[in-house]
Amino acid sequence: MKAIKTFYLFYLMLLLRPVVEALQIPSGILGNFNSSLMGNLLVSFGDQHAYGDGFLIHPGLPITLSNESSITLSPTINKPSIGCTEALDGLFMVFMVDPASHVSGQTYEVVYWWQVGLKSRPDDRVAGFIPLTSMYVPAYLDWVSPALPLRKLENPPVSHNFLFLLYHQPNSFMIPKKFKRFFGGIRVGFDVAALSNEAGLGSPIAANYFTARRP
């Protein structure tokens, strides 16, 4: 009887285990999103997966400019790998945005990446990192390395939060018409919260972010 109880307790623990690690992001960073509903999205720059020559960002990791005259963050020039600690079922999409970029005294959301058709690849697991990849599905908006405004446009400098948001992708997903204008090269003025509402994406299931500011 004791062995049966132990088995059922173990089985219950498996059922209740989260599919992604608990999120450690201050709610203010996420705006209107409810962080209690999300897990921690693994994000790795510099290598195919998290455990090699690359580095795995933790929520709030500060990344600095290589020099005063630069605007791009050199560690983030190449598209990162993303994943979770457990295999996920279904299709997913990811956004990377700066939700509060300051341009000429105005605040805008800027989108740096929008990748659809992501699937969990447990066969490609590296240690605790199960990648989410799109194989041959092209991005709606290709990765662009995050940039900081020149000092003359943002003085004094402020800290920027570069936010990754992972959503379930419905099989019937259609791009809301007003967001198609971003396919022409525009990246300023995006609104991922509005898109998720209009397209019925629901809330993000996982997120992560890093910070940067001009010295």
PDB file of C-alpha atoms in Angstrom:
ATOM      1  CA  MET A   1       0.000   0.000   0.000  1.00  0.00           C
ATOM      2  CA  LYS A   2       2.831   2.369   0.870  1.00  0.00           C
ATOM      3  CA  ALA A   3       4.460   1.711  -2.509  1.00  0.00           C
ATOM      4  CA  ILE A   4       1.158   2.500  -4.296  1.00  0.00           C
ATOM      5  CA  LYS A   5       0.807   5.778  -2.397  1.00  0.00           C
ATOM      6  CA  THR A   6       4.384   6.712  -3.261  1.00  0.00           C
ATOM      7  CA  PHE A   7       3.743   5.985  -6.946  1.00  0.00           C
ATOM      8  CA  TYR A   8       0.612   8.129  -7.065  1.00  0.00           C
ATOM      9  CA  LEU A   9       2.381  10.971  -5.232  1.00  0.00           C
ATOM     10  CA  PHE A  10       5.205  10.846  -7.788  1.00  0.00           C
ATOM     11  CA  TYR A  11       2.679  10.768 -10.658  1.00  0.00           C
ATOM     12  CA  LEU A  12       0.827  13.777  -9.211  1.00  0.00           C
ATOM     13  CA  MET A  13       4.098  15.698  -8.958  1.00  0.00           C
ATOM     14  CA  LEU A  14       4.749  15.030 -12.647  1.00  0.00           C
ATOM     15  CA  LEU A  15       1.313  16.313 -13.575  1.00  0.00           C
ATOM     16  CA  LEU A  16       1.788  19.492 -11.569  1.00  0.00           C
ATOM     17  CA  ARG A  17       5.323  20.208 -12.767  1.00  0.00           C
ATOM     18  CA  PRO A  18       5.466  23.474 -14.769  1.00  0.00           C
ATOM     19  CA  VAL A  19       6.433  23.214 -18.431  1.00  0.00           C
ATOM     20  CA  VAL A  20       8.778  26.193 -18.035  1.00  0.00           C
ATOM     21  CA  GLU A  21      10.683  27.570 -15.078  1.00  0.00           C
ATOM     22  CA  ALA A  22       8.998  30.191 -12.925  1.00  0.00           C
ATOM     23  CA  LEU A  23       9.379  33.700 -14.258  1.00  0.00           C
ATOM     24  CA  GLN A  24      11.494  36.192 -12.352  1.00  0.00           C
ATOM     25  CA  ILE A  25      10.562  39.471 -14.040  1.00  0.00           C
ATOM     26  CA  PRO A  26       9.193  42.517 -12.176  1.00  0.00           C
ATOM     27  CA  SER A  27       5.602  43.110 -13.223  1.00  0.00           C
ATOM     28  CA  GLY A  28       6.347  46.724 -14.191  1.00  0.00           C
ATOM     29  CA  ILE A  29       8.637  45.528 -16.985  1.00  0.00           C
ATOM     30  CA  LEU A  30       5.770  43.589 -18.542  1.00  0.00           C
ATOM     31  CA  GLY A  31       3.272  46.432 -18.610  1.00  0.00           C
ATOM     32  CA  ASN A  32      -0.270  45.057 -18.707  1.00  0.00           C
ATOM     33  CA  PHE A  33       0.814  41.417 -18.937  1.00  0.00           C
ATOM     34  CA  ASN A  34       0.280  39.188 -15.906  1.00  0.00           C
ATOM     35  CA  SER A  35       3.687  37.761 -15.007  1.00  0.00           C
ATOM     36  CA  SER A  36       2.134  35.119 -12.723  1.00  0.00           C
ATOM     37  CA  LEU A  37       0.816  33.342 -15.841  1.00  0.00           C
ATOM     38  CA  MET A  38       4.228  33.111 -17.501  1.00  0.00           C
ATOM     39  CA  GLY A  39       7.337  31.014 -17.318  1.00  0.00           C
ATOM     40  CA  ASN A  40      10.957  31.918 -17.909  1.00  0.00           C
ATOM     41  CA  LEU A  41      11.953  31.804 -21.573  1.00  0.00           C
ATOM     42  CA  LEU A  42      15.557  30.680 -22.017  1.00  0.00           C
ATOM     43  CA  VAL A  43      17.513  33.010 -24.308  1.00  0.00           C
ATOM     44  CA  SER A  44      21.078  32.348 -25.428  1.00  0.00           C
ATOM     45  CA  PHE A  45      23.325  34.676 -27.426  1.00  0.00           C
ATOM     46  CA  GLY A  46      26.535  33.764 -29.193  1.00  0.00           C
ATOM     47  CA  ASP A  47      26.139  30.037 -29.788  1.00  0.00           C
ATOM     48  CA  GLN A  48      23.659  27.514 -31.143  1.00  0.00           C
ATOM     49  CA  HIS A  49      22.484  26.641 -27.646  1.00  0.00           C
ATOM     50  CA  ALA A  50      22.983  27.896 -24.128  1.00  0.00           C
ATOM     51  CA  TYR A  51      25.945  25.800 -23.071  1.00  0.00           C
ATOM     52  CA  GLY A  52      28.900  26.504 -25.311  1.00  0.00           C
ATOM     53  CA  ASP A  53      30.638  29.685 -26.301  1.00  0.00           C
ATOM     54  CA  GLY A  54      27.385  31.585 -25.858  1.00  0.00           C
ATOM     55  CA  PHE A  55      25.821  32.985 -22.713  1.00  0.00           C
ATOM     56  CA  LEU A  56      22.383  32.441 -21.260  1.00  0.00           C
ATOM     57  CA  ILE A  57      20.728  35.665 -20.188  1.00  0.00           C
ATOM     58  CA  HIS A  58      18.957  35.890 -16.864  1.00  0.00           C
ATOM     59  CA  PRO A  59      16.070  38.323 -16.413  1.00  0.00           C
ATOM     60  CA  GLY A  60      17.406  41.854 -16.180  1.00  0.00           C
ATOM     61  CA  LEU A  61      20.941  41.063 -17.388  1.00  0.00           C
ATOM     62  CA  PRO A  62      22.692  44.384 -18.202  1.00  0.00           C
ATOM     63  CA  ILE A  63      24.474  44.562 -21.571  1.00  0.00           C
ATOM     64  CA  THR A  64      26.756  47.516 -22.243  1.00  0.00           C
ATOM     65  CA  LEU A  65      27.834  49.314 -25.400  1.00  0.00           C
ATOM     66  CA  SER A  66      31.302  48.447 -26.678  1.00  0.00           C
ATOM     67  CA  ASN A  67      32.167  52.153 -26.996  1.00  0.00           C
ATOM     68  CA  GLU A  68      30.611  55.580 -26.512  1.00  0.00           C
ATOM     69  CA  SER A  69      30.029  56.228 -30.232  1.00  0.00           C
ATOM     70  CA  SER A  70      28.294  52.897 -30.850  1.00  0.00           C
ATOM     71  CA  ILE A  71      24.525  52.454 -30.969  1.00  0.00           C
ATOM     72  CA  THR A  72      24.302  48.639 -31.349  1.00  0.00           C
ATOM     73  CA  LEU A  73      24.881  46.097 -28.588  1.00  0.00           C
ATOM     74  CA  SER A  74      27.639  43.905 -30.013  1.00  0.00           C
ATOM     75  CA  PRO A  75      26.806  40.722 -28.010  1.00  0.00           C
ATOM     76  CA  THR A  76      23.330  40.757 -29.587  1.00  0.00           C
ATOM     77  CA  ILE A  77      24.275  41.253 -33.241  1.00  0.00           C
ATOM     78  CA  ASN A  78      23.325  37.675 -34.136  1.00  0.00           C
ATOM     79  CA  LYS A  79      19.891  36.184 -33.546  1.00  0.00           C
ATOM     80  CA  PRO A  80      19.676  34.301 -30.230  1.00  0.00           C
ATOM     81  CA  SER A  81      18.590  30.746 -29.565  1.00  0.00           C
ATOM     82  CA  ILE A  82      15.473  30.392 -27.426  1.00  0.00           C
ATOM     83  CA  GLY A  83      14.068  27.445 -25.525  1.00  0.00           C
ATOM     84  CA  CYS A  84      12.539  26.087 -22.337  1.00  0.00           C
ATOM     85  CA  THR A  85      13.473  23.541 -19.713  1.00  0.00           C
ATOM     86  CA  GLU A  86      10.663  21.192 -20.771  1.00  0.00           C
ATOM     87  CA  ALA A  87       9.251  20.170 -24.154  1.00  0.00           C
ATOM     88  CA  LEU A  88       6.185  22.154 -25.218  1.00  0.00           C
ATOM     89  CA  ASP A  89       3.338  20.960 -27.431  1.00  0.00           C
ATOM     90  CA  GLY A  90       2.069  22.950 -30.395  1.00  0.00           C
ATOM     91  CA  LEU A  91       3.222  25.931 -32.419  1.00  0.00           C
ATOM     92  CA  PHE A  92       4.614  29.157 -30.962  1.00  0.00           C
ATOM     93  CA  MET A  93       5.703  32.637 -31.949  1.00  0.00           C
ATOM     94  CA  VAL A  94       8.144  34.979 -30.258  1.00  0.00           C
ATOM     95  CA  PHE A  95       8.532  38.758 -30.227  1.00  0.00           C
ATOM     96  CA  MET A  96      11.437  40.849 -29.017  1.00  0.00           C
ATOM     97  CA  VAL A  97      10.534  44.477 -28.332  1.00  0.00           C
ATOM     98  CA  ASP A  98      11.697  47.575 -26.546  1.00  0.00           C
ATOM     99  CA  PRO A  99       8.336  48.597 -25.063  1.00  0.00           C
ATOM    100  CA  ALA A 100       9.405  52.144 -24.213  1.00  0.00           C
ATOM    101  CA  SER A 101      11.924  53.599 -26.636  1.00  0.00           C
ATOM    102  CA  HIS A 102      12.227  57.388 -26.527  1.00  0.00           C
ATOM    103  CA  VAL A 103      12.389  59.124 -29.907  1.00  0.00           C
ATOM    104  CA  SER A 104      12.308  62.929 -30.197  1.00  0.00           C
ATOM    105  CA  GLY A 105      10.590  63.301 -26.846  1.00  0.00           C
ATOM    106  CA  GLN A 106       7.969  60.634 -27.619  1.00  0.00           C
ATOM    107  CA  THR A 107       7.760  57.071 -26.302  1.00  0.00           C
ATOM    108  CA  TYR A 108       7.219  54.228 -28.763  1.00  0.00           C
ATOM    109  CA  GLU A 109       7.353  50.449 -28.786  1.00  0.00           C
ATOM    110  CA  VAL A 110      10.008  49.142 -31.177  1.00  0.00           C
ATOM    111  CA  VAL A 111       9.948  45.566 -32.486  1.00  0.00           C
ATOM    112  CA  TYR A 112      13.272  43.845 -33.230  1.00  0.00           C
ATOM    113  CA  TRP A 113      12.096  40.307 -33.973  1.00  0.00           C
ATOM    114  CA  TRP A 114       8.893  38.433 -34.806  1.00  0.00           C
ATOM    115  CA  GLN A 115       9.367  34.736 -35.486  1.00  0.00           C
ATOM    116  CA  VAL A 116       6.479  32.355 -36.134  1.00  0.00           C
ATOM    117  CA  GLY A 117       6.226  28.585 -36.603  1.00  0.00           C
ATOM    118  CA  LEU A 118       8.357  27.668 -33.590  1.00  0.00           C
ATOM    119  CA  LYS A 119       8.311  24.088 -32.321  1.00  0.00           C
ATOM    120  CA  SER A 120       9.925  22.497 -29.302  1.00  0.00           C
ATOM    121  CA  ARG A 121      12.832  20.191 -30.298  1.00  0.00           C
ATOM    122  CA  PRO A 122      13.463  17.767 -27.389  1.00  0.00           C
ATOM    123  CA  ASP A 123      15.791  15.644 -29.551  1.00  0.00           C
ATOM    124  CA  ASP A 124      18.129  18.656 -29.699  1.00  0.00           C
ATOM    125  CA  ARG A 125      18.248  19.112 -25.926  1.00  0.00           C
ATOM    126  CA  VAL A 126      21.532  20.474 -24.573  1.00  0.00           C
ATOM    127  CA  ALA A 127      21.696  19.908 -20.824  1.00  0.00           C
ATOM    128  CA  GLY A 128      18.555  21.681 -19.507  1.00  0.00           C
ATOM    129  CA  PHE A 129      17.939  23.677 -22.706  1.00  0.00           C
ATOM    130  CA  ILE A 130      15.275  22.389 -25.127  1.00  0.00           C
ATOM    131  CA  PRO A 131      15.369  24.707 -28.154  1.00  0.00           C
ATOM    132  CA  LEU A 132      12.380  26.228 -29.900  1.00  0.00           C
ATOM    133  CA  THR A 133      13.150  26.492 -33.614  1.00  0.00           C
ATOM    134  CA  SER A 134      11.203  27.272 -36.765  1.00  0.00           C
ATOM    135  CA  MET A 135      13.260  25.063 -39.112  1.00  0.00           C
ATOM    136  CA  TYR A 136      12.451  26.516 -42.549  1.00  0.00           C
ATOM    137  CA  VAL A 137       9.622  28.878 -41.572  1.00  0.00           C
ATOM    138  CA  PRO A 138      10.779  32.451 -42.284  1.00  0.00           C
ATOM    139  CA  ALA A 139      10.411  35.199 -39.715  1.00  0.00           C
ATOM    140  CA  TYR A 140       7.694  37.778 -40.213  1.00  0.00           C
ATOM    141  CA  LEU A 141      10.252  40.344 -39.034  1.00  0.00           C
ATOM    142  CA  ASP A 142      13.897  39.260 -39.153  1.00  0.00           C
ATOM    143  CA  TRP A 143      16.151  39.753 -36.154  1.00  0.00           C
ATOM    144  CA  VAL A 144      17.652  43.229 -35.912  1.00  0.00           C
ATOM    145  CA  SER A 145      20.285  43.855 -33.263  1.00  0.00           C
ATOM    146  CA  PRO A 146      18.899  46.119 -30.520  1.00  0.00           C
ATOM    147  CA  ALA A 147      20.141  49.696 -30.637  1.00  0.00           C
ATOM    148  CA  LEU A 148      20.292  52.629 -28.244  1.00  0.00           C
ATOM    149  CA  PRO A 149      19.567  56.232 -29.282  1.00  0.00           C
ATOM    150  CA  LEU A 150      22.531  58.560 -29.687  1.00  0.00           C
ATOM    151  CA  ARG A 151      23.239  60.716 -26.645  1.00  0.00           C
ATOM    152  CA  LYS A 152      22.048  63.850 -28.448  1.00  0.00           C
ATOM    153  CA  LEU A 153      18.636  62.197 -28.906  1.00  0.00           C
ATOM    154  CA  GLU A 154      18.411  60.822 -25.372  1.00  0.00           C
ATOM    155  CA  ASN A 155      20.139  62.965 -22.783  1.00  0.00           C
ATOM    156  CA  PRO A 156      20.326  62.028 -20.003  1.00  0.00           C
ATOM    157  CA  PRO A 157      20.437  58.350 -21.019  1.00  0.00           C
ATOM    158  CA  VAL A 158      17.751  56.037 -19.691  1.00  0.00           C
ATOM    159  CA  SER A 159      17.711  52.285 -19.185  1.00  0.00           C
ATOM    160  CA  HIS A 160      16.006  50.240 -21.906  1.00  0.00           C
ATOM    161  CA  ASN A 161      14.300  46.901 -21.314  1.00  0.00           C
ATOM    162  CA  PHE A 162      14.516  44.525 -24.290  1.00  0.00           C
ATOM    163  CA  LEU A 163      11.694  42.053 -23.792  1.00  0.00           C
ATOM    164  CA  PHE A 164      11.156  38.569 -25.257  1.00  0.00           C
ATOM    165  CA  LEU A 165       7.546  37.295 -25.280  1.00  0.00           C
ATOM    166  CA  LEU A 166       6.556  33.749 -26.268  1.00  0.00           C
ATOM    167  CA  TYR A 167       2.966  33.007 -27.360  1.00  0.00           C
ATOM    168  CA  HIS A 168       1.038  29.954 -28.440  1.00  0.00           C
ATOM    169  CA  GLN A 169       0.362  30.272 -32.179  1.00  0.00           C
ATOM    170  CA  PRO A 170      -3.212  29.308 -33.108  1.00  0.00           C
ATOM    171  CA  ASN A 171      -3.616  27.131 -36.200  1.00  0.00           C
ATOM    172  CA  SER A 172      -5.985  29.753 -37.568  1.00  0.00           C
ATOM    173  CA  PHE A 173      -3.637  32.677 -36.904  1.00  0.00           C
ATOM    174  CA  MET A 174      -4.153  35.636 -39.225  1.00  0.00           C
ATOM    175  CA  ILE A 175      -2.150  38.851 -39.095  1.00  0.00           C
ATOM    176  CA  PRO A 176      -4.380  41.831 -38.271  1.00  0.00           C
ATOM    177  CA  LYS A 177      -4.396  44.125 -41.289  1.00  0.00           C
ATOM    178  CA  LYS A 178      -2.951  47.184 -39.558  1.00  0.00           C
ATOM    179  CA  PHE A 179       0.170  45.250 -38.560  1.00  0.00           C
ATOM    180  CA  LYS A 180       1.074  44.365 -42.137  1.00  0.00           C
ATOM    181  CA  ARG A 181       2.567  47.830 -42.559  1.00  0.00           C
ATOM    182  CA  PHE A 182       5.555  46.688 -40.494  1.00  0.00           C
ATOM    183  CA  PHE A 183       6.577  44.330 -43.290  1.00  0.00           C
ATOM    184  CA  GLY A 184       7.750  47.375 -45.228  1.00  0.00           C
ATOM    185  CA  GLY A 185      10.668  47.982 -42.879  1.00  0.00           C
ATOM    186  CA  ILE A 186       8.950  50.037 -40.183  1.00  0.00           C
ATOM    187  CA  ARG A 187       9.859  48.907 -36.654  1.00  0.00           C
ATOM    188  CA  VAL A 188       8.744  51.897 -34.547  1.00  0.00           C
ATOM    189  CA  GLY A 189       5.187  52.113 -33.232  1.00  0.00           C
ATOM    190  CA  PHE A 190       4.542  48.381 -32.810  1.00  0.00           C
ATOM    191  CA  ASP A 191       2.072  47.211 -30.138  1.00  0.00           C
ATOM    192  CA  VAL A 192       2.429  43.547 -29.275  1.00  0.00           C
ATOM    193  CA  ALA A 193      -0.330  43.728 -26.646  1.00  0.00           C
ATOM    194  CA  ALA A 194      -2.797  45.098 -29.205  1.00  0.00           C
ATOM    195  CA  LEU A 195      -1.752  42.467 -31.746  1.00  0.00           C
ATOM    196  CA  SER A 196      -2.221  39.659 -29.232  1.00  0.00           C
ATOM    197  CA  ASN A 197      -5.712  40.938 -28.414  1.00  0.00           C
ATOM    198  CA  GLU A 198      -6.792  41.390 -32.037  1.00  0.00           C
ATOM    199  CA  ALA A 199      -5.347  38.057 -33.200  1.00  0.00           C
ATOM    200  CA  GLY A 200      -6.619  36.087 -30.201  1.00  0.00           C
ATOM    201  CA  LEU A 201      -3.196  35.022 -28.977  1.00  0.00           C
ATOM    202  CA  GLY A 202      -4.085  35.330 -25.324  1.00  0.00           C
ATOM    203  CA  SER A 203      -1.346  36.054 -22.792  1.00  0.00           C
ATOM    204  CA  PRO A 204       2.348  35.214 -23.311  1.00  0.00           C
ATOM    205  CA  ILE A 205       3.294  31.856 -21.809  1.00  0.00           C
ATOM    206  CA  ALA A 206       6.949  32.744 -21.213  1.00  0.00           C
ATOM    207  CA  ALA A 207       9.171  35.814 -21.221  1.00  0.00           C
ATOM    208  CA  ASN A 208      12.644  37.128 -20.524  1.00  0.00           C
ATOM    209  CA  TYR A 209      14.462  40.439 -20.857  1.00  0.00           C
ATOM    210  CA  PHE A 210      17.802  42.183 -20.665  1.00  0.00           C
ATOM    211  CA  THR A 211      18.606  45.811 -20.011  1.00  0.00           C
ATOM    212  CA  ALA A 212      20.935  48.326 -21.657  1.00  0.00           C
ATOM    213  CA  ARG A 213      21.759  51.990 -21.309  1.00  0.00           C
ATOM    214  CA  ARG A 214      24.285  54.402 -22.692  1.00  0.00           C
ATOM    215  CA  PRO A 215      27.154  55.049 -20.233  1.00  0.00           C
TER     216      PRO A 215
END
